[in-house]
C-alpha cells in the first residue's frame, strides 16, 4: 500500500521512497509474493495457474529467513517485525532473485483485475523493488521499466483495470523514484505516461506534467548546455510528436518555445545550438507559420536556435513573415517549393497569413486615420477585376478584423477604412515614437479640458463662459 503524504511517520512498516510513503500492511514475504502471483496467474492458461502460483510460493518461502523461536508472550506483530530485521545478505539475494523471476514472468502479459486489485498489485511489487533493490543496483532501472510496461500493457477504455487506475499506478511509481538519483529513469517513466495518455486522448491527465516538463528537465540536468542536453531534446521531440499526432499543435508549440527559450544551465555552453536543438527550432518555425491563429513572430527572434534551424531556408521564410512583404514571399515560394512540401507548409495558406500581416502593418502606421482601398490593394498585391467595386479589399479587411489584427470602420462610399487599432508585426522605434506623440496629444487635450472645468467652477457652479468652453472642448474632442 502506498501513501503520498508528506510528513508521514517512519518505522519498520512505513518507508519513504521519492515523494511517496509505503506502508507494509502484511510484510511477510511469502504471503506478499503469493498475493502478487495470484493476480498474475489470471492472465496465464488455466492449466498452469496452480503450478505457477506454487512455484513462486515455494521460492518465496525458501528465500524467507527461518523465524527465531520466541516466548509465548510475544505476539504475531513482534514476530513479523523480527522476521524483517533478520534478513541476511544471503536472504536478500534470494528474495531479489524471486522478484527478478516474477517480473520476468509478466513480460507481454495483460494483467486482469479490478481497479482495487490492480492498484494493490502495482503498489505491492513497487514496494518490494524499492525495499530490496537500491537505486544504484544495476537491475533497478530494468525492473522499474518492466513493471511500468506491465501497468500500461494492452489496455483500452472498456477493459478492466480502467485507464484511470493505470494512470494512478504509474504516477505513484514515478513519484516513488529517488529524486536525487536516476534522472534518466524518471524521465523515461514520465515519457511513458505522457505517450500512453496522449495515445488515449487523455490530455487532461498529462496537462500538469506538460506544464512542469521544462522545469523538470532543468532540475534533472537535461537543459541547454548540460551534458544531458541531447537526452532532454530527444524527450521534448518525443512529446511534441505525440502532441502533433493528436493535432495538439498549440500545446506542441508552447512546449517548444518553453524548451528552446530556457537559459543555459552552464554559462556559454549553449551559445551555438546543438543539431538536435536546430531540429526542434525547425519544428517550432513550421508550427508557428502553419497555425492559423499565430500572427506574432517577433518573440521567436529572441530564441537563439531559431536563427539557425536545421533547415536554413525556414529562417529565411520566418524573416519574411517578421518584416518582409508579399512580393518577397512569392519569390521565396517559387524558389523553395520543395522546402515547403518537406515541412507540409501550404503556400496559399502562408500567403494569406502574410497578406493579413501586411494589412495590419499598413494600418499600424495610420491609427486614427483613414486608409484608402487603393493603398490596401497595393500593399496586398491585389488585382481587382473590372466589376470588383472594392469587394476583395473589404473581404481582406473583414478577415483581418476577425483575426484581431485591426479594428476600424469601412466606408464603401469613400472607399476607405478608418483605423482605430492595429497590431504591428514588431514594435519598432517608429512605433514608440508614434505612441509617444499620441500620448502627448491626449495629455494636451486633457489639460485643456481640466482648464475649462476650472474656469467653469470659478464662474459659479459651472454656468456661463466656463461651461461653454467645456462644451466647445468636448465638441473638438468628438470631431477629433
GROMACS .gro file of C-alpha atoms in nm:
model
  480
    1UNK     CA    1   0.000   0.000   0.000
    2UNK     CA    2   0.131   0.349  -0.081
    3UNK     CA    3   0.052   0.680   0.079
    4UNK     CA    4   0.157   1.007  -0.091
    5UNK     CA    5   0.168   1.226   0.218
    6UNK     CA    6   0.449   1.449   0.334
    7UNK     CA    7   0.550   1.419   0.697
    8UNK     CA    8   0.425   1.063   0.746
    9UNK     CA    9   0.592   0.870   1.028
   10UNK     CA   10   0.868   0.617   0.959
   11UNK     CA   11   0.912   0.277   1.121
   12UNK     CA   12   0.961  -0.086   1.019
   13UNK     CA   13   0.630  -0.079   0.833
   14UNK     CA   14   0.642   0.272   0.680
   15UNK     CA   15   0.922   0.378   0.446
   16UNK     CA   16   0.965   0.689   0.228
   17UNK     CA   17   1.061   0.649  -0.138
   18UNK     CA   18   1.089   0.960  -0.353
   19UNK     CA   19   0.790   1.176  -0.262
   20UNK     CA   20   0.572   0.879  -0.159
   21UNK     CA   21   0.544   0.672   0.158
   22UNK     CA   22   0.481   0.297   0.156
   23UNK     CA   23   0.309   0.115   0.440
   24UNK     CA   24   0.353  -0.263   0.462
   25UNK     CA   25   0.022  -0.390   0.593
   26UNK     CA   26   0.129  -0.756   0.571
   27UNK     CA   27   0.510  -0.766   0.548
   28UNK     CA   28   0.553  -1.145   0.530
   29UNK     CA   29   0.747  -1.202   0.207
   30UNK     CA   30   0.592  -1.540   0.124
   31UNK     CA   31   0.240  -1.402   0.156
   32UNK     CA   32   0.327  -1.091  -0.045
   33UNK     CA   33   0.460  -1.299  -0.333
   34UNK     CA   34   0.162  -1.535  -0.320
   35UNK     CA   35  -0.075  -1.239  -0.340
   36UNK     CA   36   0.109  -1.092  -0.638
   37UNK     CA   37   0.133  -1.414  -0.841
   38UNK     CA   38  -0.233  -1.494  -0.774
   39UNK     CA   39  -0.329  -1.190  -0.983
   40UNK     CA   40  -0.068  -1.263  -1.250
   41UNK     CA   41  -0.194  -1.622  -1.280
   42UNK     CA   42  -0.529  -1.498  -1.413
   43UNK     CA   43  -0.351  -1.395  -1.733
   44UNK     CA   44  -0.196  -1.739  -1.781
   45UNK     CA   45  -0.351  -2.054  -1.930
   46UNK     CA   46  -0.583  -2.221  -1.681
   47UNK     CA   47  -0.392  -2.548  -1.682
   48UNK     CA   48  -0.070  -2.385  -1.550
   49UNK     CA   49  -0.214  -2.140  -1.298
   50UNK     CA   50  -0.185  -2.365  -0.991
   51UNK     CA   51   0.170  -2.474  -1.069
   52UNK     CA   52   0.269  -2.112  -1.141
   53UNK     CA   53   0.145  -1.997  -0.801
   54UNK     CA   54   0.300  -2.295  -0.621
   55UNK     CA   55   0.636  -2.238  -0.788
   56UNK     CA   56   0.669  -1.880  -0.666
   57UNK     CA   57   0.517  -1.951  -0.325
   58UNK     CA   58   0.781  -2.221  -0.267
   59UNK     CA   59   1.060  -1.993  -0.389
   60UNK     CA   60   0.940  -1.713  -0.160
   61UNK     CA   61   0.923  -1.948   0.137
   62UNK     CA   62   1.274  -2.074   0.070
   63UNK     CA   63   1.401  -1.716   0.044
   64UNK     CA   64   1.246  -1.612   0.376
   65UNK     CA   65   1.458  -1.637   0.693
   66UNK     CA   66   1.376  -1.903   0.948
   67UNK     CA   67   1.180  -1.727   1.224
   68UNK     CA   68   1.354  -1.726   1.560
   69UNK     CA   69   1.179  -1.910   1.845
   70UNK     CA   70   1.011  -1.663   2.079
   71UNK     CA   71   0.831  -1.695   2.408
   72UNK     CA   72   0.458  -1.743   2.403
   73UNK     CA   73   0.409  -1.387   2.527
   74UNK     CA   74   0.539  -1.241   2.201
   75UNK     CA   75   0.254  -1.162   1.967
   76UNK     CA   76   0.242  -1.202   1.589
   77UNK     CA   77   0.331  -0.839   1.519
   78UNK     CA   78   0.662  -0.867   1.707
   79UNK     CA   79   0.734  -1.196   1.530
   80UNK     CA   80   0.677  -1.035   1.188
   81UNK     CA   81   0.896  -0.739   1.281
   82UNK     CA   82   1.174  -0.974   1.389
   83UNK     CA   83   1.149  -1.158   1.061
   84UNK     CA   84   1.205  -0.831   0.872
   85UNK     CA   85   1.503  -0.735   1.085
   86UNK     CA   86   1.673  -1.076   1.047
   87UNK     CA   87   1.722  -1.060   0.669
   88UNK     CA   88   2.083  -1.150   0.596
   89UNK     CA   89   2.271  -1.068   0.277
   90UNK     CA   90   2.208  -1.423   0.157
   91UNK     CA   91   1.836  -1.390   0.228
   92UNK     CA   92   1.816  -1.057   0.048
   93UNK     CA   93   1.985  -1.204  -0.257
   94UNK     CA   94   1.737  -1.492  -0.258
   95UNK     CA   95   1.444  -1.251  -0.233
   96UNK     CA   96   1.587  -1.039  -0.513
   97UNK     CA   97   1.602  -1.345  -0.737
   98UNK     CA   98   1.235  -1.416  -0.667
   99UNK     CA   99   1.145  -1.058  -0.764
  100UNK     CA  100   1.355  -1.075  -1.081
  101UNK     CA  101   1.191  -1.403  -1.186
  102UNK     CA  102   0.844  -1.276  -1.102
  103UNK     CA  103   0.884  -0.958  -1.308
  104UNK     CA  104   1.033  -1.154  -1.597
  105UNK     CA  105   0.720  -1.368  -1.595
  106UNK     CA  106   0.486  -1.072  -1.656
  107UNK     CA  107   0.651  -0.952  -1.976
  108UNK     CA  108   0.393  -0.945  -2.253
  109UNK     CA  109   0.103  -1.025  -2.019
  110UNK     CA  110  -0.213  -0.819  -1.994
  111UNK     CA  111  -0.290  -0.810  -1.624
  112UNK     CA  112  -0.654  -0.866  -1.527
  113UNK     CA  113  -0.834  -0.749  -1.216
  114UNK     CA  114  -1.048  -0.481  -1.063
  115UNK     CA  115  -0.907  -0.133  -1.015
  116UNK     CA  116  -0.855  -0.201  -0.645
  117UNK     CA  117  -0.676  -0.530  -0.710
  118UNK     CA  118  -0.462  -0.379  -0.985
  119UNK     CA  119  -0.351  -0.078  -0.781
  120UNK     CA  120  -0.277  -0.301  -0.483
  121UNK     CA  121  -0.069  -0.531  -0.704
  122UNK     CA  122   0.123  -0.237  -0.855
  123UNK     CA  123   0.199  -0.084  -0.516
  124UNK     CA  124   0.300  -0.420  -0.368
  125UNK     CA  125   0.551  -0.500  -0.642
  126UNK     CA  126   0.681  -0.145  -0.642
  127UNK     CA  127   0.739  -0.154  -0.266
  128UNK     CA  128   0.924  -0.487  -0.298
  129UNK     CA  129   1.152  -0.345  -0.568
  130UNK     CA  130   1.222  -0.029  -0.371
  131UNK     CA  131   1.289  -0.214  -0.045
  132UNK     CA  132   1.512  -0.487  -0.191
  133UNK     CA  133   1.700  -0.305  -0.467
  134UNK     CA  134   1.898   0.016  -0.405
  135UNK     CA  135   1.858   0.273  -0.681
  136UNK     CA  136   2.226   0.217  -0.762
  137UNK     CA  137   2.169  -0.154  -0.828
  138UNK     CA  138   2.228  -0.246  -1.191
  139UNK     CA  139   1.890  -0.425  -1.205
  140UNK     CA  140   1.689  -0.140  -1.053
  141UNK     CA  141   1.609   0.053  -1.377
  142UNK     CA  142   1.527  -0.268  -1.565
  143UNK     CA  143   1.283  -0.389  -1.300
  144UNK     CA  144   1.113  -0.049  -1.277
  145UNK     CA  145   1.067  -0.034  -1.654
  146UNK     CA  146   0.933  -0.391  -1.669
  147UNK     CA  147   0.676  -0.300  -1.406
  148UNK     CA  148   0.581   0.025  -1.580
  149UNK     CA  149   0.535  -0.159  -1.912
  150UNK     CA  150   0.315  -0.417  -1.740
  151UNK     CA  151   0.098  -0.143  -1.591
  152UNK     CA  152   0.035   0.003  -1.937
  153UNK     CA  153   0.026  -0.312  -2.147
  154UNK     CA  154  -0.266  -0.360  -2.388
  155UNK     CA  155  -0.546  -0.166  -2.226
  156UNK     CA  156  -0.843   0.022  -2.367
  157UNK     CA  157  -1.121   0.230  -2.221
  158UNK     CA  158  -1.361  -0.062  -2.179
  159UNK     CA  159  -1.116  -0.304  -2.018
  160UNK     CA  160  -1.052  -0.370  -1.651
  161UNK     CA  161  -0.848  -0.235  -1.489
  162UNK     CA  162  -0.952   0.105  -1.619
  163UNK     CA  163  -0.721   0.363  -1.771
  164UNK     CA  164  -0.756   0.587  -1.467
  165UNK     CA  165  -0.628   0.305  -1.246
  166UNK     CA  166  -0.330   0.255  -1.475
  167UNK     CA  167  -0.253   0.628  -1.478
  168UNK     CA  168  -0.271   0.641  -1.098
  169UNK     CA  169  -0.042   0.340  -1.056
  170UNK     CA  170   0.220   0.475  -1.295
  171UNK     CA  171   0.202   0.819  -1.133
  172UNK     CA  172   0.275   0.661  -0.793
  173UNK     CA  173   0.566   0.471  -0.948
  174UNK     CA  174   0.705   0.796  -1.091
  175UNK     CA  175   0.666   0.982  -0.761
  176UNK     CA  176   0.836   0.697  -0.575
  177UNK     CA  177   1.159   0.710  -0.773
  178UNK     CA  178   1.457   0.873  -0.599
  179UNK     CA  179   1.459   1.247  -0.663
  180UNK     CA  180   1.838   1.280  -0.648
  181UNK     CA  181   1.931   0.971  -0.847
  182UNK     CA  182   1.834   0.801  -1.174
  183UNK     CA  183   1.718   1.115  -1.359
  184UNK     CA  184   1.714   0.923  -1.687
  185UNK     CA  185   1.485   0.662  -1.533
  186UNK     CA  186   1.247   0.929  -1.403
  187UNK     CA  187   1.240   1.089  -1.748
  188UNK     CA  188   1.174   0.755  -1.919
  189UNK     CA  189   0.882   0.673  -1.688
  190UNK     CA  190   0.739   1.022  -1.735
  191UNK     CA  191   0.758   0.989  -2.113
  192UNK     CA  192   0.580   0.653  -2.094
  193UNK     CA  193   0.295   0.813  -1.903
  194UNK     CA  194   0.270   1.110  -2.140
  195UNK     CA  195   0.282   0.892  -2.452
  196UNK     CA  196   0.027   0.646  -2.314
  197UNK     CA  197  -0.218   0.919  -2.209
  198UNK     CA  198  -0.184   1.106  -2.538
  199UNK     CA  199  -0.247   0.784  -2.730
  200UNK     CA  200  -0.577   0.757  -2.542
  201UNK     CA  201  -0.656   1.129  -2.590
  202UNK     CA  202  -0.645   1.187  -2.213
  203UNK     CA  203  -0.465   1.522  -2.227
  204UNK     CA  204  -0.620   1.645  -1.904
  205UNK     CA  205  -0.427   1.368  -1.727
  206UNK     CA  206  -0.089   1.490  -1.852
  207UNK     CA  207  -0.157   1.866  -1.859
  208UNK     CA  208   0.014   1.919  -1.518
  209UNK     CA  209   0.313   1.712  -1.632
  210UNK     CA  210   0.345   1.909  -1.956
  211UNK     CA  211   0.334   2.234  -1.761
  212UNK     CA  212   0.624   2.119  -1.541
  213UNK     CA  213   0.823   1.929  -1.802
  214UNK     CA  214   1.074   2.206  -1.875
  215UNK     CA  215   1.140   2.278  -1.507
  216UNK     CA  216   1.195   1.905  -1.450
  217UNK     CA  217   1.439   1.885  -1.741
  218UNK     CA  218   1.641   2.169  -1.592
  219UNK     CA  219   1.624   2.016  -1.245
  220UNK     CA  220   1.737   1.673  -1.369
  221UNK     CA  221   2.025   1.809  -1.576
  222UNK     CA  222   1.874   1.787  -1.926
  223UNK     CA  223   1.865   2.159  -2.004
  224UNK     CA  224   2.056   2.351  -2.274
  225UNK     CA  225   2.432   2.346  -2.232
  226UNK     CA  226   2.432   2.049  -1.992
  227UNK     CA  227   2.580   1.701  -2.055
  228UNK     CA  228   2.223   1.570  -2.072
  229UNK     CA  229   2.107   1.822  -2.332
  230UNK     CA  230   2.069   1.565  -2.609
  231UNK     CA  231   1.853   1.344  -2.390
  232UNK     CA  232   1.641   1.644  -2.296
  233UNK     CA  233   1.598   1.747  -2.659
  234UNK     CA  234   1.503   1.391  -2.753
  235UNK     CA  235   1.243   1.385  -2.476
  236UNK     CA  236   1.089   1.713  -2.594
  237UNK     CA  237   1.088   1.588  -2.954
  238UNK     CA  238   0.906   1.272  -2.843
  239UNK     CA  239   0.639   1.466  -2.653
  240UNK     CA  240   0.597   1.717  -2.936
  241UNK     CA  241   0.547   1.436  -3.188
  242UNK     CA  242   0.285   1.276  -2.963
  243UNK     CA  243   0.100   1.608  -2.940
  244UNK     CA  244   0.125   1.678  -3.313
  245UNK     CA  245  -0.005   1.330  -3.398
  246UNK     CA  246  -0.317   1.414  -3.195
  247UNK     CA  247  -0.349   1.761  -3.356
  248UNK     CA  248  -0.248   1.939  -3.035
  249UNK     CA  249  -0.044   2.191  -3.231
  250UNK     CA  250  -0.079   2.484  -2.991
  251UNK     CA  251   0.040   2.274  -2.695
  252UNK     CA  252   0.332   2.140  -2.902
  253UNK     CA  253   0.436   2.493  -2.999
  254UNK     CA  254   0.417   2.617  -2.640
  255UNK     CA  255   0.638   2.330  -2.523
  256UNK     CA  256   0.897   2.404  -2.793
  257UNK     CA  257   0.906   2.773  -2.702
  258UNK     CA  258   0.949   2.692  -2.332
  259UNK     CA  259   1.229   2.445  -2.401
  260UNK     CA  260   1.423   2.645  -2.659
  261UNK     CA  261   1.390   2.962  -2.450
  262UNK     CA  262   1.540   2.801  -2.139
  263UNK     CA  263   1.863   2.967  -2.026
  264UNK     CA  264   2.176   2.759  -2.041
  265UNK     CA  265   2.246   2.582  -1.714
  266UNK     CA  266   2.616   2.622  -1.793
  267UNK     CA  267   2.715   2.974  -1.895
  268UNK     CA  268   2.828   2.997  -2.255
  269UNK     CA  269   2.772   2.630  -2.335
  270UNK     CA  270   2.460   2.687  -2.543
  271UNK     CA  271   2.598   2.978  -2.748
  272UNK     CA  272   2.592   2.752  -3.055
  273UNK     CA  273   2.270   2.544  -3.064
  274UNK     CA  274   2.319   2.171  -3.099
  275UNK     CA  275   2.197   1.975  -3.401
  276UNK     CA  276   1.903   1.838  -3.204
  277UNK     CA  277   1.808   2.189  -3.089
  278UNK     CA  278   1.825   2.305  -3.451
  279UNK     CA  279   1.573   2.034  -3.547
  280UNK     CA  280   1.340   2.149  -3.270
  281UNK     CA  281   1.380   2.505  -3.398
  282UNK     CA  282   1.273   2.396  -3.746
  283UNK     CA  283   0.966   2.233  -3.596
  284UNK     CA  284   0.886   2.546  -3.396
  285UNK     CA  285   0.908   2.766  -3.705
  286UNK     CA  286   0.691   2.525  -3.902
  287UNK     CA  287   0.422   2.513  -3.634
  288UNK     CA  288   0.425   2.891  -3.591
  289UNK     CA  289   0.383   2.951  -3.963
  290UNK     CA  290   0.116   2.686  -4.016
  291UNK     CA  291  -0.108   2.763  -3.717
  292UNK     CA  292  -0.392   2.989  -3.839
  293UNK     CA  293  -0.414   3.176  -3.507
  294UNK     CA  294  -0.046   3.273  -3.476
  295UNK     CA  295   0.048   3.613  -3.618
  296UNK     CA  296   0.308   3.735  -3.369
  297UNK     CA  297   0.654   3.618  -3.477
  298UNK     CA  298   0.861   3.882  -3.301
  299UNK     CA  299   0.907   3.668  -2.988
  300UNK     CA  300   1.077   3.395  -3.191
  301UNK     CA  301   1.366   3.626  -3.273
  302UNK     CA  302   1.480   3.610  -2.908
  303UNK     CA  303   1.534   3.232  -2.927
  304UNK     CA  304   1.896   3.162  -3.035
  305UNK     CA  305   1.835   2.832  -3.213
  306UNK     CA  306   1.557   2.981  -3.429
  307UNK     CA  307   1.816   3.177  -3.626
  308UNK     CA  308   2.000   2.853  -3.712
  309UNK     CA  309   1.735   2.584  -3.773
  310UNK     CA  310   1.824   2.251  -3.927
  311UNK     CA  311   1.660   2.376  -4.247
  312UNK     CA  312   1.820   2.720  -4.307
  313UNK     CA  313   1.554   2.821  -4.560
  314UNK     CA  314   1.298   2.821  -4.278
  315UNK     CA  315   1.490   3.101  -4.107
  316UNK     CA  316   1.471   3.300  -4.430
  317UNK     CA  317   1.096   3.234  -4.452
  318UNK     CA  318   1.045   3.342  -4.092
  319UNK     CA  319   1.231   3.667  -4.164
  320UNK     CA  320   0.986   3.739  -4.445
  321UNK     CA  321   0.697   3.699  -4.203
  322UNK     CA  322   0.869   3.920  -3.948
  323UNK     CA  323   0.947   4.214  -4.177
  324UNK     CA  324   0.907   4.113  -4.544
  325UNK     CA  325   0.631   4.176  -4.797
  326UNK     CA  326   0.407   3.972  -5.024
  327UNK     CA  327   0.641   4.008  -5.322
  328UNK     CA  328   0.930   3.861  -5.120
  329UNK     CA  329   0.718   3.562  -5.022
  330UNK     CA  330   0.604   3.498  -5.378
  331UNK     CA  331   0.967   3.487  -5.488
  332UNK     CA  332   1.057   3.255  -5.198
  333UNK     CA  333   0.768   3.018  -5.272
  334UNK     CA  334   0.872   2.986  -5.636
  335UNK     CA  335   1.233   2.905  -5.546
  336UNK     CA  336   1.168   2.678  -5.246
  337UNK     CA  337   0.863   2.467  -5.328
  338UNK     CA  338   1.048   2.153  -5.213
  339UNK     CA  339   1.119   2.306  -4.870
  340UNK     CA  340   0.752   2.393  -4.823
  341UNK     CA  341   0.647   2.041  -4.924
  342UNK     CA  342   0.904   1.881  -4.692
  343UNK     CA  343   0.764   2.067  -4.392
  344UNK     CA  344   0.400   2.035  -4.503
  345UNK     CA  345   0.359   2.409  -4.547
  346UNK     CA  346   0.091   2.519  -4.795
  347UNK     CA  347   0.198   2.821  -5.000
  348UNK     CA  348  -0.157   2.953  -5.042
  349UNK     CA  349  -0.220   2.947  -4.666
  350UNK     CA  350   0.112   3.117  -4.593
  351UNK     CA  351   0.041   3.386  -4.849
  352UNK     CA  352  -0.299   3.452  -4.691
  353UNK     CA  353  -0.142   3.492  -4.348
  354UNK     CA  354   0.131   3.723  -4.480
  355UNK     CA  355  -0.124   3.943  -4.657
  356UNK     CA  356  -0.316   3.983  -4.333
  357UNK     CA  357   0.009   4.078  -4.160
  358UNK     CA  358   0.089   4.326  -4.437
  359UNK     CA  359  -0.254   4.483  -4.395
  360UNK     CA  360  -0.205   4.512  -4.019
  361UNK     CA  361   0.139   4.667  -4.076
  362UNK     CA  362  -0.007   4.926  -4.312
  363UNK     CA  363  -0.287   5.013  -4.069
  364UNK     CA  364  -0.048   5.033  -3.771
  365UNK     CA  365   0.106   5.342  -3.932
  366UNK     CA  366  -0.231   5.514  -3.966
  367UNK     CA  367  -0.417   5.457  -3.642
  368UNK     CA  368  -0.678   5.731  -3.609
  369UNK     CA  369  -0.658   5.799  -3.982
  370UNK     CA  370  -0.810   5.656  -4.298
  371UNK     CA  371  -0.655   5.415  -4.545
  372UNK     CA  372  -0.788   5.404  -4.899
  373UNK     CA  373  -0.888   5.083  -5.073
  374UNK     CA  374  -0.622   5.162  -5.332
  375UNK     CA  375  -0.346   5.165  -5.067
  376UNK     CA  376  -0.467   4.834  -4.927
  377UNK     CA  377  -0.483   4.672  -5.271
  378UNK     CA  378  -0.130   4.787  -5.348
  379UNK     CA  379   0.011   4.656  -5.018
  380UNK     CA  380  -0.158   4.318  -5.067
  381UNK     CA  381  -0.075   4.297  -5.441
  382UNK     CA  382  -0.442   4.256  -5.526
  383UNK     CA  383  -0.558   4.259  -5.885
  384UNK     CA  384  -0.917   4.376  -5.876
  385UNK     CA  385  -1.148   4.291  -6.163
  386UNK     CA  386  -1.349   4.543  -6.360
  387UNK     CA  387  -1.665   4.482  -6.153
  388UNK     CA  388  -1.495   4.431  -5.816
  389UNK     CA  389  -1.608   4.759  -5.653
  390UNK     CA  390  -1.369   4.706  -5.365
  391UNK     CA  391  -1.525   4.377  -5.253
  392UNK     CA  392  -1.192   4.193  -5.240
  393UNK     CA  393  -1.035   4.466  -5.026
  394UNK     CA  394  -1.333   4.459  -4.791
  395UNK     CA  395  -1.303   4.081  -4.760
  396UNK     CA  396  -0.939   4.112  -4.655
  397UNK     CA  397  -1.023   4.386  -4.405
  398UNK     CA  398  -1.301   4.176  -4.251
  399UNK     CA  399  -1.065   3.876  -4.224
  400UNK     CA  400  -0.805   4.094  -4.052
  401UNK     CA  401  -1.067   4.221  -3.806
  402UNK     CA  402  -1.175   3.863  -3.731
  403UNK     CA  403  -0.811   3.773  -3.665
  404UNK     CA  404  -0.796   4.063  -3.415
  405UNK     CA  405  -0.518   4.225  -3.616
  406UNK     CA  406  -0.703   4.552  -3.675
  407UNK     CA  407  -1.017   4.740  -3.576
  408UNK     CA  408  -1.188   5.009  -3.778
  409UNK     CA  409  -1.485   5.121  -3.987
  410UNK     CA  410  -1.524   5.058  -4.358
  411UNK     CA  411  -1.678   5.324  -4.579
  412UNK     CA  412  -1.794   5.196  -4.915
  413UNK     CA  413  -1.894   5.543  -5.030
  414UNK     CA  414  -1.545   5.680  -4.959
  415UNK     CA  415  -1.369   5.353  -5.046
  416UNK     CA  416  -1.164   5.376  -4.730
  417UNK     CA  417  -1.101   5.223  -4.388
  418UNK     CA  418  -1.089   5.439  -4.076
  419UNK     CA  419  -0.837   5.263  -3.848
  420UNK     CA  420  -0.897   5.265  -3.471
  421UNK     CA  421  -0.649   4.994  -3.374
  422UNK     CA  422  -0.381   4.784  -3.542
  423UNK     CA  423  -0.122   4.532  -3.430
  424UNK     CA  424   0.220   4.585  -3.592
  425UNK     CA  425   0.435   4.284  -3.675
  426UNK     CA  426   0.708   4.417  -3.447
  427UNK     CA  427   0.715   4.714  -3.212
  428UNK     CA  428   0.996   4.927  -3.354
  429UNK     CA  429   1.140   5.267  -3.259
  430UNK     CA  430   0.899   5.424  -3.507
  431UNK     CA  431   0.604   5.274  -3.321
  432UNK     CA  432   0.737   5.400  -2.988
  433UNK     CA  433   0.766   5.750  -3.139
  434UNK     CA  434   0.409   5.733  -3.268
  435UNK     CA  435   0.284   5.615  -2.929
  436UNK     CA  436   0.467   5.898  -2.751
  437UNK     CA  437   0.316   6.150  -2.993
  438UNK     CA  438  -0.037   6.020  -2.933
  439UNK     CA  439   0.009   6.021  -2.557
  440UNK     CA  440   0.133   6.379  -2.573
  441UNK     CA  441  -0.171   6.478  -2.778
  442UNK     CA  442  -0.408   6.310  -2.530
  443UNK     CA  443  -0.230   6.486  -2.244
  444UNK     CA  444  -0.273   6.826  -2.408
  445UNK     CA  445  -0.642   6.758  -2.467
  446UNK     CA  446  -0.693   6.653  -2.106
  447UNK     CA  447  -0.507   6.963  -1.984
  448UNK     CA  448  -0.737   7.180  -2.194
  449UNK     CA  449  -1.047   7.009  -2.056
  450UNK     CA  450  -0.925   7.045  -1.697
  451UNK     CA  451  -0.852   7.411  -1.760
  452UNK     CA  452  -1.204   7.464  -1.893
  453UNK     CA  453  -1.357   7.282  -1.596
  454UNK     CA  454  -1.159   7.501  -1.356
  455UNK     CA  455  -1.281   7.816  -1.533
  456UNK     CA  456  -1.638   7.692  -1.514
  457UNK     CA  457  -1.609   7.629  -1.140
  458UNK     CA  458  -1.467   7.978  -1.085
  459UNK     CA  459  -1.751   8.143  -1.279
  460UNK     CA  460  -2.000   7.980  -1.044
  461UNK     CA  461  -2.149   7.635  -1.044
  462UNK     CA  462  -2.045   7.555  -1.396
  463UNK     CA  463  -2.265   7.821  -1.562
  464UNK     CA  464  -2.154   8.087  -1.803
  465UNK     CA  465  -1.840   8.114  -2.008
  466UNK     CA  466  -1.658   7.822  -1.847
  467UNK     CA  467  -1.942   7.583  -1.923
  468UNK     CA  468  -1.947   7.699  -2.283
  469UNK     CA  469  -1.572   7.638  -2.312
  470UNK     CA  470  -1.610   7.287  -2.172
  471UNK     CA  471  -1.881   7.218  -2.427
  472UNK     CA  472  -1.662   7.351  -2.704
  473UNK     CA  473  -1.365   7.143  -2.591
  474UNK     CA  474  -1.586   6.836  -2.581
  475UNK     CA  475  -1.708   6.909  -2.930
  476UNK     CA  476  -1.349   6.941  -3.050
  477UNK     CA  477  -1.260   6.606  -2.896
  478UNK     CA  478  -1.557   6.440  -3.064
  479UNK     CA  479  -1.461   6.584  -3.402
  480UNK     CA  480  -1.101   6.472  -3.350
   0.00000   0.00000   0.00000
